[in-house]
Coordinates of C-alpha atoms in Angstrom, one line a residue:
Chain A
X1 CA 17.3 33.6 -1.6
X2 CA 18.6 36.0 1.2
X3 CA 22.3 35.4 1.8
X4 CA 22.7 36.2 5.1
X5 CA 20.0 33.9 6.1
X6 CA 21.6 30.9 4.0
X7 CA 25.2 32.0 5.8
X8 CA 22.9 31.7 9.0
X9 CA 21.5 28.5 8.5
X10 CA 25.3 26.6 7.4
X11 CA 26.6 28.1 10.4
X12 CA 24.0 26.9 12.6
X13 CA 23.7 23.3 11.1
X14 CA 27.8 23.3 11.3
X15 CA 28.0 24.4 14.9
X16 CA 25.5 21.9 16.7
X17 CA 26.4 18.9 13.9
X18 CA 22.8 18.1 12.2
X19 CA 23.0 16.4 9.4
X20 CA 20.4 18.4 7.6
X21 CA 18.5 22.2 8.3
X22 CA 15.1 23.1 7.0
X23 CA 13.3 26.2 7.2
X24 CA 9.7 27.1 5.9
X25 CA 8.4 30.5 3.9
X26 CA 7.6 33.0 6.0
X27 CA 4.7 34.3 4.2
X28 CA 1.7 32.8 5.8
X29 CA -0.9 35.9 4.9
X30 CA -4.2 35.9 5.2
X31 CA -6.3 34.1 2.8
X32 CA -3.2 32.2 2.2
X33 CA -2.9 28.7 4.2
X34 CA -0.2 27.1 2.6
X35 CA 3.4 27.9 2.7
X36 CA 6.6 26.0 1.9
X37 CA 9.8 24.8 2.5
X38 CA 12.5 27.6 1.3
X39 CA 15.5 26.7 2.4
X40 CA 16.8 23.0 3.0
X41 CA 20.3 22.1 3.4
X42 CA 21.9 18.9 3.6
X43 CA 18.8 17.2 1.8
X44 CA 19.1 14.0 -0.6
X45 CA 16.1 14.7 -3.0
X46 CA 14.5 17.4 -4.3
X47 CA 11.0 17.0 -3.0
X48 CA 10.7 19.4 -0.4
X49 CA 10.8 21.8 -3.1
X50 CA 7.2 20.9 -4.2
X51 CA 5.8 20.5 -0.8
X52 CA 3.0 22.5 0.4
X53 CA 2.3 22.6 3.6
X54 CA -0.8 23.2 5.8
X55 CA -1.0 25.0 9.1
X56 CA -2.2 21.9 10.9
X57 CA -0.9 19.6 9.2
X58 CA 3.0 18.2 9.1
X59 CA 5.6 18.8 11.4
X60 CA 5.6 23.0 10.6
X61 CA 1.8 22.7 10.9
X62 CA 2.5 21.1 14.1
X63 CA 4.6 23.8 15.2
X64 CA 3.0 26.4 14.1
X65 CA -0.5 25.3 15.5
X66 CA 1.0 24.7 19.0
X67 CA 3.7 27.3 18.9
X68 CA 6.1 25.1 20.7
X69 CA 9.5 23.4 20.0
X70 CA 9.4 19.7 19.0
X71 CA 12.7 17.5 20.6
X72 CA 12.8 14.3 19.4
X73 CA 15.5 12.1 19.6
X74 CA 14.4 8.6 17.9
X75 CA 11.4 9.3 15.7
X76 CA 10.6 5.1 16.2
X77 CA 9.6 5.6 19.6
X78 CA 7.1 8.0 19.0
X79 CA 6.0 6.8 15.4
X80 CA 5.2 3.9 13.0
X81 CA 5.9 3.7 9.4
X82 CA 2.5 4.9 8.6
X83 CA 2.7 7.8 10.8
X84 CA 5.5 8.9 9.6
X85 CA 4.3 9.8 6.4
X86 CA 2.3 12.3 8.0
X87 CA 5.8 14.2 8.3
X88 CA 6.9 13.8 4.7
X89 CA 9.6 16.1 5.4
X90 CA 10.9 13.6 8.0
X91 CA 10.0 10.2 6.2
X92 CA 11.5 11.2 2.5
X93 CA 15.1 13.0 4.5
X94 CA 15.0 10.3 6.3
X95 CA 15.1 12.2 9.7
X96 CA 15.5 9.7 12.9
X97 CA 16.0 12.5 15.3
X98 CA 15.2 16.2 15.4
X99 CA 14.6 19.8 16.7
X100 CA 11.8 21.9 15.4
X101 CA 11.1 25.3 16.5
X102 CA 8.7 28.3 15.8
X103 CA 10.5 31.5 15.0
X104 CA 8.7 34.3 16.3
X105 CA 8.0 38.1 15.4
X106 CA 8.1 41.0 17.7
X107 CA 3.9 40.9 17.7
X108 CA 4.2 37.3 18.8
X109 CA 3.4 35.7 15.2
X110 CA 5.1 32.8 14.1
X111 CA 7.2 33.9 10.6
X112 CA 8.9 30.1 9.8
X113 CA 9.4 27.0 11.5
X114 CA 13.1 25.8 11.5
X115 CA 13.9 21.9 11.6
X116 CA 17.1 20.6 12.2
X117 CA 17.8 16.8 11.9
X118 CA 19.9 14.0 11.9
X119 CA 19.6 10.6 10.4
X120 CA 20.3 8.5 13.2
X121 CA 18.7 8.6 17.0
X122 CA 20.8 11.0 18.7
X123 CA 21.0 12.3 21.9
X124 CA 19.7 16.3 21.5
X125 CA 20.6 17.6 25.5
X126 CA 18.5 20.2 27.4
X127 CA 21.7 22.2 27.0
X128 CA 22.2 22.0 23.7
X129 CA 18.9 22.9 22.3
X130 CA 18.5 26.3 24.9
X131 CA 22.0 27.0 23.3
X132 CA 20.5 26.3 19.7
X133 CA 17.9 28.3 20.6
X134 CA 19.5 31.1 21.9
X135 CA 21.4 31.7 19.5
X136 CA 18.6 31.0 16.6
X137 CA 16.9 33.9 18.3
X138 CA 20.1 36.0 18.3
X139 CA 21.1 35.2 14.3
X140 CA 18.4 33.7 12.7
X141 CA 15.4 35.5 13.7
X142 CA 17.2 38.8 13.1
X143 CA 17.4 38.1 9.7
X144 CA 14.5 36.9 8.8
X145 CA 12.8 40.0 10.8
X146 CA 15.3 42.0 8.4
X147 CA 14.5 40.0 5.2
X148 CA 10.6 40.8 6.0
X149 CA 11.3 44.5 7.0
X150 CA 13.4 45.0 3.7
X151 CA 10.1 43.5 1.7
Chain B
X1 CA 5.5 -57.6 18.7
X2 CA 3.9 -60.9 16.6
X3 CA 1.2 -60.9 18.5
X4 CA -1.0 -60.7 14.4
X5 CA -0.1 -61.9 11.4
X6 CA 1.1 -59.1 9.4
X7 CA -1.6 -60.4 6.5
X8 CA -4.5 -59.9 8.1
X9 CA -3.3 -56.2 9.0
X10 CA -2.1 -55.4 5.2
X11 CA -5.3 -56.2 4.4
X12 CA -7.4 -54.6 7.0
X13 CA -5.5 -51.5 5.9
X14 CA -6.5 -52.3 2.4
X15 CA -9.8 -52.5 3.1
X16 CA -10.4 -49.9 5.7
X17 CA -8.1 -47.2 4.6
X18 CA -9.1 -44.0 3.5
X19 CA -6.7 -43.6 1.3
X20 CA -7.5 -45.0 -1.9
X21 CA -5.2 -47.8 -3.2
X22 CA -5.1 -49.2 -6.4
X23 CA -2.7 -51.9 -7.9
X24 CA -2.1 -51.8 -11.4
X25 CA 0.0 -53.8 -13.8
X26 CA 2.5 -52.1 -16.6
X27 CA 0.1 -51.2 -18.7
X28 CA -2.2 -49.3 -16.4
X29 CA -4.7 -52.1 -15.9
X30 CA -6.2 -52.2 -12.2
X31 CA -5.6 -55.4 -10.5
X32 CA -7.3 -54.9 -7.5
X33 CA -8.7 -51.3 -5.9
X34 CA -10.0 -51.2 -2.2
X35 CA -13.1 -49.8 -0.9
X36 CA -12.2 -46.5 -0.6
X37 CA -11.2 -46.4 -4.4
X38 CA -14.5 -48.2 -5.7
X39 CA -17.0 -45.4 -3.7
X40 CA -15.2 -42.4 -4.8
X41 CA -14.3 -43.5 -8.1
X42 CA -16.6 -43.2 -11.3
X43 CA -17.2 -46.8 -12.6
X44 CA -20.5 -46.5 -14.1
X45 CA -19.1 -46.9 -17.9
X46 CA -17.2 -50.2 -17.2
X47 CA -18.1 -54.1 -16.6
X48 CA -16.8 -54.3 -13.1
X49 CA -16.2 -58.3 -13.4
X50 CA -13.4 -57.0 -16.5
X51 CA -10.3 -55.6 -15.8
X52 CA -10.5 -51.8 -16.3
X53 CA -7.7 -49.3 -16.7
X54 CA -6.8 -46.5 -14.7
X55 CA -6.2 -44.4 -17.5
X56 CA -10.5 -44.2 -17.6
X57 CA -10.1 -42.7 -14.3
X58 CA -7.4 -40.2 -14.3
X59 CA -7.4 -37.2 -15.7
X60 CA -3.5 -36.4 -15.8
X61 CA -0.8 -35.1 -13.7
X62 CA -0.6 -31.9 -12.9
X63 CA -1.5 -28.7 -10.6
X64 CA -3.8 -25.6 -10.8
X65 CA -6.2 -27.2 -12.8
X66 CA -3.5 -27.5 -15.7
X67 CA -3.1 -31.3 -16.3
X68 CA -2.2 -33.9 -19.0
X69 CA -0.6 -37.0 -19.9
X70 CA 2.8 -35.7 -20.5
X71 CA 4.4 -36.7 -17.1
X72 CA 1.9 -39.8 -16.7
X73 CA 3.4 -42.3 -13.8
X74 CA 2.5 -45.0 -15.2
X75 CA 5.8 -44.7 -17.6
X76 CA 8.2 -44.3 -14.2
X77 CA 8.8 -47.2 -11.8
X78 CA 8.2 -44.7 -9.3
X79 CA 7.3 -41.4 -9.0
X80 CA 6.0 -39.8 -5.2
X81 CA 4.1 -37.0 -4.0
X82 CA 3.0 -35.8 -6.9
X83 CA -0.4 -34.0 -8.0
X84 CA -3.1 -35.8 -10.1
X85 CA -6.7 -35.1 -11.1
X86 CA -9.2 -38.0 -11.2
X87 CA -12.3 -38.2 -12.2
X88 CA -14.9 -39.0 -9.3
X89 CA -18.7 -41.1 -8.9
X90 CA -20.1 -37.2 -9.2
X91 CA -19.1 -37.2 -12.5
X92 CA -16.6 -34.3 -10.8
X93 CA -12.9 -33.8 -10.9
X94 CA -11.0 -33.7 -8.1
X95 CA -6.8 -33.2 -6.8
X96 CA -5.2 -36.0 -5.2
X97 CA -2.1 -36.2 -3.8
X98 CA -0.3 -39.2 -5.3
X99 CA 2.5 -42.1 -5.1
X100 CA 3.0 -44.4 -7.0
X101 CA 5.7 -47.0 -6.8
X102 CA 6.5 -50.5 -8.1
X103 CA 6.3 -53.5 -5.7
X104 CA 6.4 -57.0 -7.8
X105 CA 9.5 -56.5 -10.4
X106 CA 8.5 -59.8 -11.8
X107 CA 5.1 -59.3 -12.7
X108 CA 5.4 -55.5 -12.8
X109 CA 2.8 -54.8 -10.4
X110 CA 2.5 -51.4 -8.6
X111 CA 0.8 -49.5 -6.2
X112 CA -0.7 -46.0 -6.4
X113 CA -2.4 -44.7 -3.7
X114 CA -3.9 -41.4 -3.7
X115 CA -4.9 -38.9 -0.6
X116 CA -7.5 -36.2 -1.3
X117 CA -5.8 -33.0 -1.6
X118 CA -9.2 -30.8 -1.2
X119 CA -9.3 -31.2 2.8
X120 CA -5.8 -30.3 2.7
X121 CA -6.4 -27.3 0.5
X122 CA -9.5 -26.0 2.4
X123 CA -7.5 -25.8 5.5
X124 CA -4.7 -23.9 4.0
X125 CA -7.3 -21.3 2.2
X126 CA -9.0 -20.8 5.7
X127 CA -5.6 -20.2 7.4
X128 CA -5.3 -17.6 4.8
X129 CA -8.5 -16.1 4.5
X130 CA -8.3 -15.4 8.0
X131 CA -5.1 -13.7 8.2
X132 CA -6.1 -11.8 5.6
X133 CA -9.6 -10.6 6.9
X134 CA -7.3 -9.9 10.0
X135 CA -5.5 -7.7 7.7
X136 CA -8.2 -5.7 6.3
X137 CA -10.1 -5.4 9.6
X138 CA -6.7 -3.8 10.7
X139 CA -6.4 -1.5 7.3
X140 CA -10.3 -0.5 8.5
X141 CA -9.8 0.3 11.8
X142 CA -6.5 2.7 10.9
X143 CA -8.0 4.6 8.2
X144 CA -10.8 5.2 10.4
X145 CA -8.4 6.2 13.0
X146 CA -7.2 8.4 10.6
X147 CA -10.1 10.0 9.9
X148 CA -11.2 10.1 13.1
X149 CA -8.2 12.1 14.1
X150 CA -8.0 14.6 10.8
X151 CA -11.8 15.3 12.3
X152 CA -10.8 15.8 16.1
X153 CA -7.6 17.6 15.6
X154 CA -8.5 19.7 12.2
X155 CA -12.4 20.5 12.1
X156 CA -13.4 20.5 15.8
X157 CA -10.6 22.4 17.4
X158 CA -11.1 25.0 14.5
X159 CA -14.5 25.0 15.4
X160 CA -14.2 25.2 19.1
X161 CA -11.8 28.4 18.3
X162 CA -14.0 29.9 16.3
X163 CA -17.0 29.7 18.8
X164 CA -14.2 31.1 21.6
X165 CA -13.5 34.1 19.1
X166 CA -17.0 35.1 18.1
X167 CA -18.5 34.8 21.8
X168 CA -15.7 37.7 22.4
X169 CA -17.1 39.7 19.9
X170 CA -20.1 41.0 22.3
X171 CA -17.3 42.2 24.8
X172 CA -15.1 44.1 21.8
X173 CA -16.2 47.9 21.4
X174 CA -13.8 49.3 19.1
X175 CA -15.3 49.4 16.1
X176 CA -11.8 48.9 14.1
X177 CA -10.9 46.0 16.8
X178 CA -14.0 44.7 16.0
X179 CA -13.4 43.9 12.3
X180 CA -10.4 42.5 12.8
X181 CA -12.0 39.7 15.1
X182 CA -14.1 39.0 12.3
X183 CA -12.0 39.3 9.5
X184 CA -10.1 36.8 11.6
X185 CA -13.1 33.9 12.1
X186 CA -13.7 34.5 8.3
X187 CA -10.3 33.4 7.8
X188 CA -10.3 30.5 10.2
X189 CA -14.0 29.8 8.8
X190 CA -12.5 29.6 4.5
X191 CA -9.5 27.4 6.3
X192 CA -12.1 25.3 8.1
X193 CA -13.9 25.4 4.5
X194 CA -10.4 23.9 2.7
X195 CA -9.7 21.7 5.4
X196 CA -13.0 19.9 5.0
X197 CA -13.1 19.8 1.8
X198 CA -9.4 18.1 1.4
X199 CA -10.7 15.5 4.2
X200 CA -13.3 14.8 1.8
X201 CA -11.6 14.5 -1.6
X202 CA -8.9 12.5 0.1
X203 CA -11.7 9.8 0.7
X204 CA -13.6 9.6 -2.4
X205 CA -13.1 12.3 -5.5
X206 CA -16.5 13.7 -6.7
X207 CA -14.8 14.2 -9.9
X208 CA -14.3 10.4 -11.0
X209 CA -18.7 10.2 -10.3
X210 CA -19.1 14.1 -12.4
X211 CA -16.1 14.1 -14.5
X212 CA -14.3 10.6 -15.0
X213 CA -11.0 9.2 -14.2
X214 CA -8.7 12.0 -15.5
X215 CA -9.9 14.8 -14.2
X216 CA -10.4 13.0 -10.7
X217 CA -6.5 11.9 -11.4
X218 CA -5.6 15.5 -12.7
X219 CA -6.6 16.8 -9.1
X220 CA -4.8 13.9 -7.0
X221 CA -1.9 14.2 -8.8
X222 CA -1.7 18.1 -8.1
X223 CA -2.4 16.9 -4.2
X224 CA 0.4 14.2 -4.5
X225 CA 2.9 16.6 -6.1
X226 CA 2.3 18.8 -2.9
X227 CA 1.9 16.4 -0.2
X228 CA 4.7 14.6 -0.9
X229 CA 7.0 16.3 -3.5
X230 CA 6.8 13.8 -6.0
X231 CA 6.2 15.1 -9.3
X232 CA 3.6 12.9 -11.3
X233 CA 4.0 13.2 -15.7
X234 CA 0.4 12.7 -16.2
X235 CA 0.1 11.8 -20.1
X236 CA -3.4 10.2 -21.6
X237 CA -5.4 10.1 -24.6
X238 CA -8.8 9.9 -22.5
X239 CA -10.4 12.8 -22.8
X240 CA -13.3 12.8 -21.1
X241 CA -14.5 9.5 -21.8
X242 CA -16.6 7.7 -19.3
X243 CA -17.0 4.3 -18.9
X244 CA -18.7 2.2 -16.4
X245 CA -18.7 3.4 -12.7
X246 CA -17.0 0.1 -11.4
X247 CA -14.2 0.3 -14.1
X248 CA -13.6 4.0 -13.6
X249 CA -13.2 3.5 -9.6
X250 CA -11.0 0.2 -10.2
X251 CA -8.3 2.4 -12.8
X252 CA -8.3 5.1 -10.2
X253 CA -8.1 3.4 -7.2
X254 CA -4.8 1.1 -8.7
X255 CA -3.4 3.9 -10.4
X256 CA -3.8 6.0 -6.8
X257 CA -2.3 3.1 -4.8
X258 CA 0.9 2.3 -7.5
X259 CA 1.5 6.2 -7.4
X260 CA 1.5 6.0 -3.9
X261 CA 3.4 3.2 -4.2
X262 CA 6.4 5.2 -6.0
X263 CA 6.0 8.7 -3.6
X264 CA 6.7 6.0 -0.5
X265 CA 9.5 3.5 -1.4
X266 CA 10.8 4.2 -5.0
X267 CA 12.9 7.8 -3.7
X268 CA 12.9 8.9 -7.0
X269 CA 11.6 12.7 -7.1
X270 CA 9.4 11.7 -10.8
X271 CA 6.8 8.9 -11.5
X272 CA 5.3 8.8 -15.1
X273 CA 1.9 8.0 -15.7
X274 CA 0.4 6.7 -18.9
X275 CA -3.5 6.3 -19.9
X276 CA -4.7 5.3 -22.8
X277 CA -7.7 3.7 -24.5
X278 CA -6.3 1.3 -27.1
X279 CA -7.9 -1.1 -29.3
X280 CA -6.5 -4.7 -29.2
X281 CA -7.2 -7.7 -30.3
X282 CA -10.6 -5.8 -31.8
X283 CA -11.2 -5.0 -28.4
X284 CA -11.5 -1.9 -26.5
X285 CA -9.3 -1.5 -23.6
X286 CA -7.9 0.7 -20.7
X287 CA -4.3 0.7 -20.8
X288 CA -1.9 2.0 -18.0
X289 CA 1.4 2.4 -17.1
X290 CA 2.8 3.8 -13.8
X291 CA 6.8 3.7 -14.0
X292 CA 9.9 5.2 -11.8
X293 CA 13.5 5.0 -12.1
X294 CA 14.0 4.5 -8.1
X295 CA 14.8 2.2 -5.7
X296 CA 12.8 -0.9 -6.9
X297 CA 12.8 -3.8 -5.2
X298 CA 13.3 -7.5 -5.6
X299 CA 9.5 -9.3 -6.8
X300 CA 10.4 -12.2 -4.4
X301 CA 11.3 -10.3 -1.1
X302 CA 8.8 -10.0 2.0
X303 CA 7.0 -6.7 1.0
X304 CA 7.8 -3.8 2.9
X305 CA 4.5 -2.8 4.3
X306 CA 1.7 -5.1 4.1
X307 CA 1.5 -6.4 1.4
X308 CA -2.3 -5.3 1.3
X309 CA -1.6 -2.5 -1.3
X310 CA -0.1 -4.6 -3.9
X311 CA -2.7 -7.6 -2.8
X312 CA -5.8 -4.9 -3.4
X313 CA -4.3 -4.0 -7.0
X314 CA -4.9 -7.1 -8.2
X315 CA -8.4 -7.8 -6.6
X316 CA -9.3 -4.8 -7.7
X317 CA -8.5 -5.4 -11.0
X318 CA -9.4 -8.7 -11.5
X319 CA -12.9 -7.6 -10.4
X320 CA -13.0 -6.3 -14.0
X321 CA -11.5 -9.0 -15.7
X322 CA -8.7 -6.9 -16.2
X323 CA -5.0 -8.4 -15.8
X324 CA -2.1 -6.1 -13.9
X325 CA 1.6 -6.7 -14.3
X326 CA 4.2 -5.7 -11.6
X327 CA 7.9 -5.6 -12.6
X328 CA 10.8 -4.2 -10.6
X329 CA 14.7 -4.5 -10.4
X330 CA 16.5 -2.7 -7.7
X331 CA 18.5 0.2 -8.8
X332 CA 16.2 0.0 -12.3
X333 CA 13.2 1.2 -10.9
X334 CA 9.5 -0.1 -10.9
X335 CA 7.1 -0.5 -13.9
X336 CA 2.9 -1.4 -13.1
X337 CA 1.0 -2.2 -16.1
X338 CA -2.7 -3.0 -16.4
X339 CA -5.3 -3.9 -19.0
X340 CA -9.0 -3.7 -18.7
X341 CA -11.6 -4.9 -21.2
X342 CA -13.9 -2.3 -21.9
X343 CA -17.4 -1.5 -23.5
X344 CA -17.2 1.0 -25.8
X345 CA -17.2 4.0 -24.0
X346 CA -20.1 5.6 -22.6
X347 CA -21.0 9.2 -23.2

């Protein structure tokens, strides 16, 4: 556990109000296809500590296949019951509304998929998530580019 | 209004109704029975010129095919709506949906007239067969969907990369640059390998057909645990007993479906599972036991998905002449329990 990175990830769930902040392992080697959640704050269970997770599959598999951000602001438009078990990281937080993103590396590799949520439908503005964003790439992805660099 | 006498009518209706009538005195003996009454009921053992009881007709009172004197009308003045068995020409039993009241004080004559109940009773298991072949049509069609989908967006895109990444090797000349392309497909080709292979587990286990049920539950439960955080306490005296194919698919399946059960609603992060082989009642049996200390729920509520799951559980089980017991209590957690008659097991 890499302090900085945890001070990060308060900060950032403090500043833009979500109710809870996830972000997956950055090891995703070769050979190796699963990685996991590694830091989760604000969470009511401890099961994200035992998920694995697949690059295709899930929400990081999502993002990590298309390399794109994921804003979604009521997760009942978009999916049923059923579906949402495919997210288990959304159905078992019970996240209604969220921002995922891919964190990238200097040689364009994604090296962790952050999520932030809420547990109500919220309104997640164009301005607020390029100002999330910005400043994820400012704090966050310095950190974890240090944390690998140290390793 | 008068245009008839109301006599004539009473007895038209007496005579034509297809409801069967039947007046009786105190102590059950039939006074008169109409038409409808005489063809359906079995008189072949009595004098029809005596006065017979009804008592060699019914059957008792009752529903379910559970019935017996114990709550017999003829000991209320009157008693309505109520569910009786009599015995038919056929020699056959059959439900009828009863009244019986008193009419004549003085003499203490009353009337009992009964409706069939089966006509009633087919219509109401149509209504529900239907909706529930509806259902499982439904449950078809989205697990194909499902499928269908884990093959479009996993296998084929993978593959379609792939092809894209190896028709670029002709053009790559660096030797070095070269390997790396293909040390890349291999990897995409081993994730391509897993991805299948997880597609195909998910749908049927070819460890419950080569190994038996707890090594096919040993490997779902390491797959639950990681899909969906839950951690499953495995514990079982089977070692690697088989038994009959049927029975082995019908204790996996169940147990599958009530730990899935407990990873979707109960919140709790543990479920414990129990397996045993026991021997009661000089009997062999399966024994199992899938309990959580979450949420549970109240037995009576609307369930909260279907309904199919817990509806498949019990066909499933009763399939094998097995019994399954379901017992929740919110904020207590959820307890399913099932018993299965088995052959001794089979090497």
């Amino acid at each position: 556990m890499n302090q900085s990175i945890r001070n990060t990830l308060h900060s950032l769930k403090e500043k833009y109000e979500f109710e809870i902040i996830a972000l997956t392992d950055t090891t995703n080697s070769r050979g190796n296809f699963t990685f996991k959640w590694k830091y989760v704050f604000g969470s009511e269970n401890q099961r994200w500590k035992r998920m694995e997770l697949r690059k295709g599959a899930g929400l990081p598999g999502l993002v990590l296949k298309t390399g794109k951000s994921l804003v979604i602001q009521d997760v009942h438009k978009i999916y049923d019951e059923e579906g949402l078990l495919s997210y288990p990281i959304l159905y078992f937080e019970k996240v209604k509304s969220f921002v995922a993103m891919p964190i990238w590396s200097d040689d364009e590799v994604v090296v962790g998929v952050l999520v932030l949520g809420n547990r109500q439908p919220s309104q997640i503005s164009e301005l607020k998530y390029e100002a999330l964003k910005t400043d994820v790439e400012e704090t966050l992805r310095i950190e974890i580019l240090k944390e690998m660099m140290a390793i | 209004m008068k245009t008839q006498d109301l006599t004539s009518l009473l007895k038209a209706m007496f005579h034509q109704s297809k409801e069967m009538i039947i007046f009786v005195d105190r102590h059950g003996e039939i006074v008169y029975m109409n038409e409808e009454a005489q063809t359906t009921l079995d008189e072949r053992d009595y004098d029809r010129n005596q006065f017979v009881n009804i008592c060699g007709h019914c059957l008792g009172v009752g529903n379910n095919d559970s019935y017996d004197c114990s709550n017999c009308f003829l000991l209320s003045r009157e008693k309505l709506t109520f569910q009786v068995y009599m015995r038919t020409q056929s020699g056959e039993k059959a439900a009828y949906v009863a009244n019986f009241q008193q009419i004549d004080h003085e003499n203490n004559i009353s009337v009992f007239t009964l409706n069939p109940l089966s006509e009633l009773m087919k219509q109401q298991e149509f209504e529900h067969q239907k909706l529930l072949t509806q259902r499982i049509i439904q449950a078809q069609e989205n697990e194909r969907k499902r499928i269908s989908r884990d093959l479009h967006d996993g296998v084929t895109q993978e593959l379609l990369n792939l092809l894209i990444e190896m028709r670029l090797f002709k053009y790559t000349l660096d030797r070095e640059e070269l390997d790396e392309k293909i040390k890349n497909s291999e990897d995409t080709l081993s994730y391509l390998l897993d991805y299948v292979r997880n597609i195909s587990v998910e749908l049927r286990p070819a460890s419950l057909d080569d190994l038996g049920i707890e090594a096919a539950l040993k490997t779902h439960f390491k797959w639950t645990e990681k899909q969906y955080g839950i951690l499953v306490d495995f514990d079982t005296n089977l070692k690697s007993q088989r038994y009959q194919p049927e029975i082995e698919t019908v204790v996996y399946r169940v147990i599958q479906e009530a730990v899935f059960n407990a990873a979707k609603y109960s919140e709790s992060d543990e479920v414990s599972v129990k397996l045993q082989e026991v021997l009661s009642f000089n009997a062999v049996h399966i024994h199992f036991e899938i309990k959580d200390e979450g949420n549970g729920f109240i037995m009576e509520d609307d369930p909260k998905g279907s309904g199919l799951g817990l509806f498949g559980m019990q066909e499933r089980i009763s399939s094998v002449n097995g019994t399954l017991n379901i017992n929740s209590e919110p904020g207590v957690g959820t307890k399913v329990e099932g018993f299965i008659p088995v052959e001794e097991s089979i090497v």
